[in-house]
Amino acid sequence: MIGDSNRKMQQIPPLKSIQAFEQVARFGNVAKAAEQLNLTPSAVSHQIANLEALIGRALFVREARGMSLTPAGEQYQREISGILQSLALATERAGSAVGFDCLRLHAAPSFGLLWLLPRLDHFRSCHPEIQINLSCSYETLHFGRHQIDVDIRHGYPDWPSLEVRTIRHERATVLASPSLLERIPVSQPSDLLGQNLILSEAALVQWPQWFAQQGVALPQAPFALGFDRSYMSLEAARHGFGFALESSLLSQDYVKRGDLVPVFPAELSTPVSAHHLVFPRGHAEMSRVRHFLEWVQGQLGHVFNY
């Protein structure tokens, strides 16, 4: 029995090997992983070799362009995803005051500013025991290294090792200020030809796609203004600088206040799934994350797509 117990304990890999595996899996490159871990490339390669010897199977395919996961490596990555994050959080909780719980969020800037921030006070009133830390950027952060519980990402979902909850019922909608529509009446898509159009460079649905869907040839004139942030496009439209093609989710409060109005009926908007709540497998079991996910669903009025 003692021998069996020792053999089971020996199957727990060293923490350094897990760290090396996660970083090489992330970058597909030993040198970049070594830089992140402040180790030499040979030390990282040694840790990977030790881990593969312990498991008894190759975790990576070595290629001239870098390293990619084998099927066994992909399975291992899925199953240990978030283990370092959980360890870091457990260590943090052990050294924190009783009852302290910090929800660490990262969000795409426009979602964080336009949708999440105005509603955080409501979440705090529902869960005063949870402290919130919110950071915003378009950078894809590492959950363990940056200590992130939930990442609200913008784009096409392609994160197979993570849990993804996609926000539904978002649409790309043509919006304008009431004052602009008073000056320039618009009743059909072709009426926008020759008008000042605001380009949202990061949006998943842009003007060429929208015009093509309406059967209208793309105007040859350059766009009046272009921005790499949706909140800039919406602010420009609010000031009456032109027509914006933007997310109904991000523009929701502008429309409620009457700062912007949809130019066309809903059937001329385009469905889009652009925002996703992303987190390591198992994070939904944490009470603070579970409370946040339930609260977001309540605010949206629907359940997520999985």
Tab-separated table of C-alpha atoms in Angstrom:
chain	number	residue	atom	x	y	z
A	1	MET	CA	0.000	0.000	0.000
A	2	ILE	CA	2.830	2.378	0.851
A	3	GLY	CA	4.493	1.608	-2.464
A	4	ASP	CA	1.246	2.360	-4.359
A	5	SER	CA	0.910	5.671	-2.503
A	6	ASN	CA	4.479	6.652	-3.369
A	7	ARG	CA	3.923	5.821	-7.027
A	8	LYS	CA	0.793	8.024	-7.116
A	9	MET	CA	2.686	10.907	-5.520
A	10	GLN	CA	5.454	10.508	-8.079
A	11	GLN	CA	2.899	11.127	-10.837
A	12	ILE	CA	2.482	14.739	-9.691
A	13	PRO	CA	4.806	16.705	-11.999
A	14	PRO	CA	7.041	19.511	-10.723
A	15	LEU	CA	5.510	22.976	-10.875
A	16	LYS	CA	8.367	24.163	-13.113
A	17	SER	CA	7.472	21.508	-15.675
A	18	ILE	CA	3.820	22.613	-15.726
A	19	GLN	CA	4.883	26.244	-16.130
A	20	ALA	CA	7.195	25.335	-18.985
A	21	PHE	CA	4.493	23.264	-20.668
A	22	GLU	CA	1.887	26.054	-20.452
A	23	GLN	CA	4.238	28.678	-21.876
A	24	VAL	CA	5.534	26.529	-24.736
A	25	ALA	CA	1.953	25.506	-25.557
A	26	ARG	CA	0.983	29.165	-25.570
A	27	PHE	CA	3.826	30.483	-27.753
A	28	GLY	CA	4.772	27.369	-29.738
A	29	ASN	CA	8.334	28.467	-29.188
A	30	VAL	CA	10.852	27.471	-26.512
A	31	ALA	CA	12.814	30.730	-26.683
A	32	LYS	CA	9.711	32.875	-26.070
A	33	ALA	CA	8.596	30.601	-23.245
A	34	ALA	CA	12.064	30.846	-21.689
A	35	GLU	CA	11.902	34.634	-21.864
A	36	GLN	CA	8.555	34.660	-20.051
A	37	LEU	CA	9.811	32.305	-17.363
A	38	ASN	CA	13.217	33.983	-16.993
A	39	LEU	CA	14.953	30.701	-17.802
A	40	THR	CA	17.321	29.538	-20.509
A	41	PRO	CA	15.831	27.737	-23.523
A	42	SER	CA	17.774	24.610	-22.581
A	43	ALA	CA	16.222	24.686	-19.086
A	44	VAL	CA	12.728	24.906	-20.590
A	45	SER	CA	13.474	22.065	-23.006
A	46	HIS	CA	14.749	20.017	-20.060
A	47	GLN	CA	11.502	20.599	-18.120
A	48	ILE	CA	9.413	19.567	-21.151
A	49	ALA	CA	11.514	16.433	-21.623
A	50	ASN	CA	11.077	15.536	-17.950
A	51	LEU	CA	7.309	16.003	-18.194
A	52	GLU	CA	7.067	13.850	-21.332
A	53	ALA	CA	9.178	11.168	-19.634
A	54	LEU	CA	6.869	11.228	-16.597
A	55	ILE	CA	3.732	10.982	-18.749
A	56	GLY	CA	5.248	8.498	-21.156
A	57	ARG	CA	4.019	10.261	-24.302
A	58	ALA	CA	5.188	13.106	-26.513
A	59	LEU	CA	3.347	16.355	-25.810
A	60	PHE	CA	4.859	18.405	-28.645
A	61	VAL	CA	5.815	17.947	-32.274
A	62	ARG	CA	9.212	19.549	-32.878
A	63	GLU	CA	9.273	21.410	-36.189
A	64	ALA	CA	11.626	23.866	-37.856
A	65	ARG	CA	9.125	26.698	-37.297
A	66	GLY	CA	8.494	25.865	-33.653
A	67	MET	CA	6.557	23.398	-31.536
A	68	SER	CA	2.928	22.335	-31.771
A	69	LEU	CA	0.878	20.179	-29.453
A	70	THR	CA	0.296	16.509	-30.160
A	71	PRO	CA	-3.222	15.126	-29.506
A	72	ALA	CA	-1.967	14.009	-26.083
A	73	GLY	CA	-0.584	17.503	-25.493
A	74	GLU	CA	-3.878	19.109	-26.461
A	75	GLN	CA	-5.751	16.843	-24.048
A	76	TYR	CA	-3.253	17.580	-21.282
A	77	GLN	CA	-3.528	21.327	-21.883
A	78	ARG	CA	-7.323	21.180	-21.646
A	79	GLU	CA	-7.245	19.181	-18.435
A	80	ILE	CA	-4.645	21.266	-16.582
A	81	SER	CA	-5.809	24.621	-17.941
A	82	GLY	CA	-6.084	27.087	-15.101
A	83	ILE	CA	-4.269	24.937	-12.536
A	84	LEU	CA	-1.616	27.604	-11.959
A	85	GLN	CA	-4.338	30.251	-11.764
A	86	SER	CA	-6.191	28.223	-9.152
A	87	LEU	CA	-3.004	27.786	-7.151
A	88	ALA	CA	-2.267	31.514	-7.291
A	89	LEU	CA	-5.812	32.369	-6.220
A	90	ALA	CA	-5.718	29.864	-3.353
A	91	THR	CA	-2.454	31.414	-2.179
A	92	GLU	CA	-3.961	34.884	-2.446
A	93	ARG	CA	-7.043	33.885	-0.469
A	94	ALA	CA	-4.936	32.206	2.225
A	95	GLY	CA	-3.100	35.486	2.824
A	96	SER	CA	-6.175	37.714	2.608
A	97	ALA	CA	-8.634	38.826	5.253
A	98	VAL	CA	-11.548	36.480	5.967
A	99	GLY	CA	-14.481	37.227	3.659
A	100	PHE	CA	-12.348	39.067	1.070
A	101	ASP	CA	-13.006	38.019	-2.512
A	102	CYS	CA	-11.681	39.873	-5.554
A	103	LEU	CA	-13.218	39.359	-9.001
A	104	ARG	CA	-10.548	40.152	-11.583
A	105	LEU	CA	-11.998	41.070	-14.977
A	106	HIS	CA	-10.376	41.993	-18.264
A	107	ALA	CA	-12.473	43.381	-21.120
A	108	ALA	CA	-12.232	44.756	-24.613
A	109	PRO	CA	-12.054	48.554	-24.115
A	110	SER	CA	-15.380	49.530	-25.685
A	111	PHE	CA	-17.304	46.788	-23.900
A	112	GLY	CA	-15.646	47.699	-20.611
A	113	LEU	CA	-16.375	51.414	-20.961
A	114	LEU	CA	-19.796	51.404	-22.626
A	115	TRP	CA	-21.560	48.322	-21.260
A	116	LEU	CA	-19.806	46.963	-18.191
A	117	LEU	CA	-18.669	50.057	-16.293
A	118	PRO	CA	-22.113	51.762	-16.124
A	119	ARG	CA	-23.565	48.549	-14.646
A	120	LEU	CA	-20.882	47.610	-12.129
A	121	ASP	CA	-22.523	49.573	-9.335
A	122	HIS	CA	-25.566	47.323	-9.697
A	123	PHE	CA	-23.390	44.228	-9.443
A	124	ARG	CA	-21.710	45.682	-6.339
A	125	SER	CA	-25.095	46.339	-4.751
A	126	CYS	CA	-26.051	42.705	-5.393
A	127	HIS	CA	-22.721	41.342	-4.149
A	128	PRO	CA	-21.066	43.852	-1.779
A	129	GLU	CA	-18.729	41.108	-0.513
A	130	ILE	CA	-16.941	40.973	-3.904
A	131	GLN	CA	-14.265	43.500	-4.782
A	132	ILE	CA	-13.858	44.186	-8.516
A	133	ASN	CA	-10.647	44.781	-10.424
A	134	LEU	CA	-11.238	45.705	-14.083
A	135	SER	CA	-8.571	46.164	-16.744
A	136	CYS	CA	-9.264	46.935	-20.412
A	137	SER	CA	-7.233	46.320	-23.566
A	138	TYR	CA	-7.395	44.390	-26.816
A	139	GLU	CA	-4.424	42.317	-25.650
A	140	THR	CA	-5.084	38.633	-24.991
A	141	LEU	CA	-3.890	38.181	-21.427
A	142	HIS	CA	-2.693	34.984	-19.774
A	143	PHE	CA	-5.132	33.978	-17.057
A	144	GLY	CA	-2.533	32.622	-14.668
A	145	ARG	CA	0.243	35.164	-15.099
A	146	HIS	CA	-2.101	38.163	-15.097
A	147	GLN	CA	-4.477	36.690	-12.485
A	148	ILE	CA	-7.641	37.097	-14.561
A	149	ASP	CA	-10.896	35.366	-13.595
A	150	VAL	CA	-12.956	36.284	-16.679
A	151	ASP	CA	-11.889	37.888	-19.958
A	152	ILE	CA	-14.587	39.580	-22.084
A	153	ARG	CA	-13.149	39.335	-25.590
A	154	HIS	CA	-14.159	40.856	-28.908
A	155	GLY	CA	-13.783	38.857	-32.101
A	156	TYR	CA	-14.355	35.406	-33.503
A	157	PRO	CA	-14.320	32.655	-30.825
A	158	ASP	CA	-11.319	30.378	-31.282
A	159	TRP	CA	-10.151	29.357	-27.822
A	160	PRO	CA	-10.621	25.560	-27.690
A	161	SER	CA	-8.847	25.112	-24.345
A	162	LEU	CA	-11.115	27.631	-22.560
A	163	GLU	CA	-14.794	27.921	-21.683
A	164	VAL	CA	-16.541	30.429	-23.945
A	165	ARG	CA	-19.953	31.989	-23.310
A	166	THR	CA	-21.052	34.029	-26.302
A	167	ILE	CA	-23.407	36.983	-25.901
A	168	ARG	CA	-26.413	36.562	-28.184
A	169	HIS	CA	-28.761	39.008	-29.925
A	170	GLU	CA	-26.043	41.535	-30.758
A	171	ARG	CA	-26.563	43.270	-34.108
A	172	ALA	CA	-24.654	45.684	-36.321
A	173	THR	CA	-26.967	48.666	-36.678
A	174	VAL	CA	-26.795	51.970	-38.542
A	175	LEU	CA	-27.017	54.793	-36.007
A	176	ALA	CA	-27.156	58.571	-36.172
A	177	SER	CA	-27.902	61.525	-33.947
A	178	PRO	CA	-31.441	62.963	-34.093
A	179	SER	CA	-30.002	66.301	-35.226
A	180	LEU	CA	-28.227	64.694	-38.193
A	181	LEU	CA	-31.401	62.904	-39.274
A	182	GLU	CA	-33.298	66.182	-39.134
A	183	ARG	CA	-30.809	67.683	-41.589
A	184	ILE	CA	-30.454	64.564	-43.746
A	185	PRO	CA	-33.625	62.431	-43.908
A	186	VAL	CA	-32.838	58.781	-44.688
A	187	SER	CA	-35.439	56.175	-45.661
A	188	GLN	CA	-33.440	53.481	-47.499
A	189	PRO	CA	-29.817	52.270	-47.591
A	190	SER	CA	-29.044	53.964	-50.907
A	191	ASP	CA	-29.785	57.323	-49.222
A	192	LEU	CA	-26.483	56.901	-47.352
A	193	LEU	CA	-24.461	57.062	-50.564
A	194	GLY	CA	-22.498	60.279	-50.578
A	195	GLN	CA	-23.099	60.904	-46.868
A	196	ASN	CA	-20.471	61.041	-44.116
A	197	LEU	CA	-19.921	57.487	-42.948
A	198	ILE	CA	-17.940	56.676	-39.797
A	199	LEU	CA	-15.754	53.580	-40.032
A	200	SER	CA	-15.285	51.367	-36.957
A	201	GLU	CA	-12.090	49.565	-37.878
A	202	ALA	CA	-12.386	46.823	-35.225
A	203	ALA	CA	-16.052	45.936	-35.872
A	204	LEU	CA	-16.738	42.442	-37.209
A	205	VAL	CA	-19.358	43.814	-39.626
A	206	GLN	CA	-18.245	46.865	-41.586
A	207	TRP	CA	-19.797	49.122	-44.203
A	208	PRO	CA	-18.818	47.084	-47.324
A	209	GLN	CA	-20.498	43.951	-45.907
A	210	TRP	CA	-23.581	45.853	-44.792
A	211	PHE	CA	-24.076	47.598	-48.157
A	212	ALA	CA	-23.603	44.267	-49.976
A	213	GLN	CA	-26.282	42.671	-47.753
A	214	GLN	CA	-28.670	45.480	-48.729
A	215	GLY	CA	-27.898	45.069	-52.437
A	216	VAL	CA	-26.271	48.498	-52.688
A	217	ALA	CA	-22.887	49.099	-54.337
A	218	LEU	CA	-20.225	50.408	-51.960
A	219	PRO	CA	-19.809	54.177	-52.257
A	220	GLN	CA	-16.547	55.228	-53.875
A	221	ALA	CA	-16.008	58.229	-51.616
A	222	PRO	CA	-13.588	57.690	-48.682
A	223	PHE	CA	-15.024	57.367	-45.210
A	224	ALA	CA	-15.456	60.670	-43.406
A	225	LEU	CA	-13.877	59.386	-40.187
A	226	GLY	CA	-12.305	56.144	-38.998
A	227	PHE	CA	-11.629	54.929	-35.465
A	228	ASP	CA	-10.074	51.825	-33.940
A	229	ARG	CA	-12.403	51.964	-30.920
A	230	SER	CA	-16.183	51.638	-30.990
A	231	TYR	CA	-16.602	54.195	-28.230
A	232	MET	CA	-14.898	56.787	-30.470
A	233	SER	CA	-17.195	55.962	-33.396
A	234	LEU	CA	-20.276	56.226	-31.194
A	235	GLU	CA	-19.135	59.525	-29.704
A	236	ALA	CA	-18.481	60.917	-33.188
A	237	ALA	CA	-21.974	59.839	-34.256
A	238	ARG	CA	-23.469	61.398	-31.114
A	239	HIS	CA	-21.872	64.702	-32.084
A	240	GLY	CA	-23.565	64.476	-35.480
A	241	PHE	CA	-20.373	63.947	-37.484
A	242	GLY	CA	-21.854	61.148	-39.579
A	243	PHE	CA	-23.567	57.749	-39.670
A	244	ALA	CA	-22.069	54.874	-37.674
A	245	LEU	CA	-22.456	51.128	-38.196
A	246	GLU	CA	-22.074	49.833	-34.677
A	247	SER	CA	-23.012	47.183	-32.151
A	248	SER	CA	-26.525	47.339	-30.698
A	249	LEU	CA	-24.996	46.025	-27.456
A	250	LEU	CA	-22.416	48.795	-27.150
A	251	SER	CA	-24.807	51.520	-28.300
A	252	GLN	CA	-27.638	50.398	-26.011
A	253	ASP	CA	-27.284	53.245	-23.509
A	254	TYR	CA	-26.861	55.867	-26.260
A	255	VAL	CA	-30.178	54.775	-27.737
A	256	LYS	CA	-31.887	54.704	-24.329
A	257	ARG	CA	-30.802	58.295	-23.657
A	258	GLY	CA	-31.892	59.417	-27.117
A	259	ASP	CA	-28.357	60.458	-28.085
A	260	LEU	CA	-28.481	58.079	-31.059
A	261	VAL	CA	-31.331	56.434	-32.936
A	262	PRO	CA	-31.405	53.418	-35.282
A	263	VAL	CA	-31.711	54.752	-38.813
A	264	PHE	CA	-33.455	51.672	-40.255
A	265	PRO	CA	-35.832	48.993	-38.939
A	266	ALA	CA	-34.338	45.907	-37.264
A	267	GLU	CA	-34.549	43.746	-40.395
A	268	LEU	CA	-31.849	45.909	-42.007
A	269	SER	CA	-29.398	45.260	-39.168
A	270	THR	CA	-26.933	42.370	-39.252
A	271	PRO	CA	-26.716	39.666	-36.543
A	272	VAL	CA	-23.237	39.349	-35.090
A	273	SER	CA	-21.705	37.421	-32.187
A	274	ALA	CA	-18.802	39.700	-31.345
A	275	HIS	CA	-18.426	39.524	-27.555
A	276	HIS	CA	-17.573	36.483	-25.473
A	277	LEU	CA	-16.970	35.755	-21.793
A	278	VAL	CA	-13.883	33.541	-21.702
A	279	PHE	CA	-12.292	31.763	-18.745
A	280	PRO	CA	-10.364	28.589	-17.834
A	281	ARG	CA	-12.361	25.430	-17.305
A	282	GLY	CA	-13.474	25.168	-13.722
A	283	HIS	CA	-13.583	28.914	-13.050
A	284	ALA	CA	-17.383	28.874	-13.216
A	285	GLU	CA	-17.308	26.857	-10.010
A	286	MET	CA	-15.794	29.802	-8.121
A	287	SER	CA	-18.575	31.646	-6.320
A	288	ARG	CA	-17.475	35.118	-7.474
A	289	VAL	CA	-17.311	33.999	-11.116
A	290	ARG	CA	-20.634	32.152	-10.862
A	291	HIS	CA	-22.278	35.256	-9.374
A	292	PHE	CA	-20.837	37.415	-12.164
A	293	LEU	CA	-21.985	35.094	-14.942
A	294	GLU	CA	-25.488	34.908	-13.486
A	295	TRP	CA	-25.595	38.694	-13.111
A	296	VAL	CA	-24.501	39.274	-16.729
A	297	GLN	CA	-27.198	36.888	-17.938
A	298	GLY	CA	-29.762	38.814	-15.911
A	299	GLN	CA	-28.596	42.124	-17.377
A	300	LEU	CA	-28.735	40.767	-20.918
A	301	GLY	CA	-32.111	39.100	-20.410
A	302	HIS	CA	-31.048	35.811	-21.989
A	303	VAL	CA	-28.748	32.857	-21.441
A	304	PHE	CA	-25.421	32.589	-23.251
A	305	ASN	CA	-24.561	30.539	-26.268
A	306	TYR	CA	-22.008	27.842	-25.409
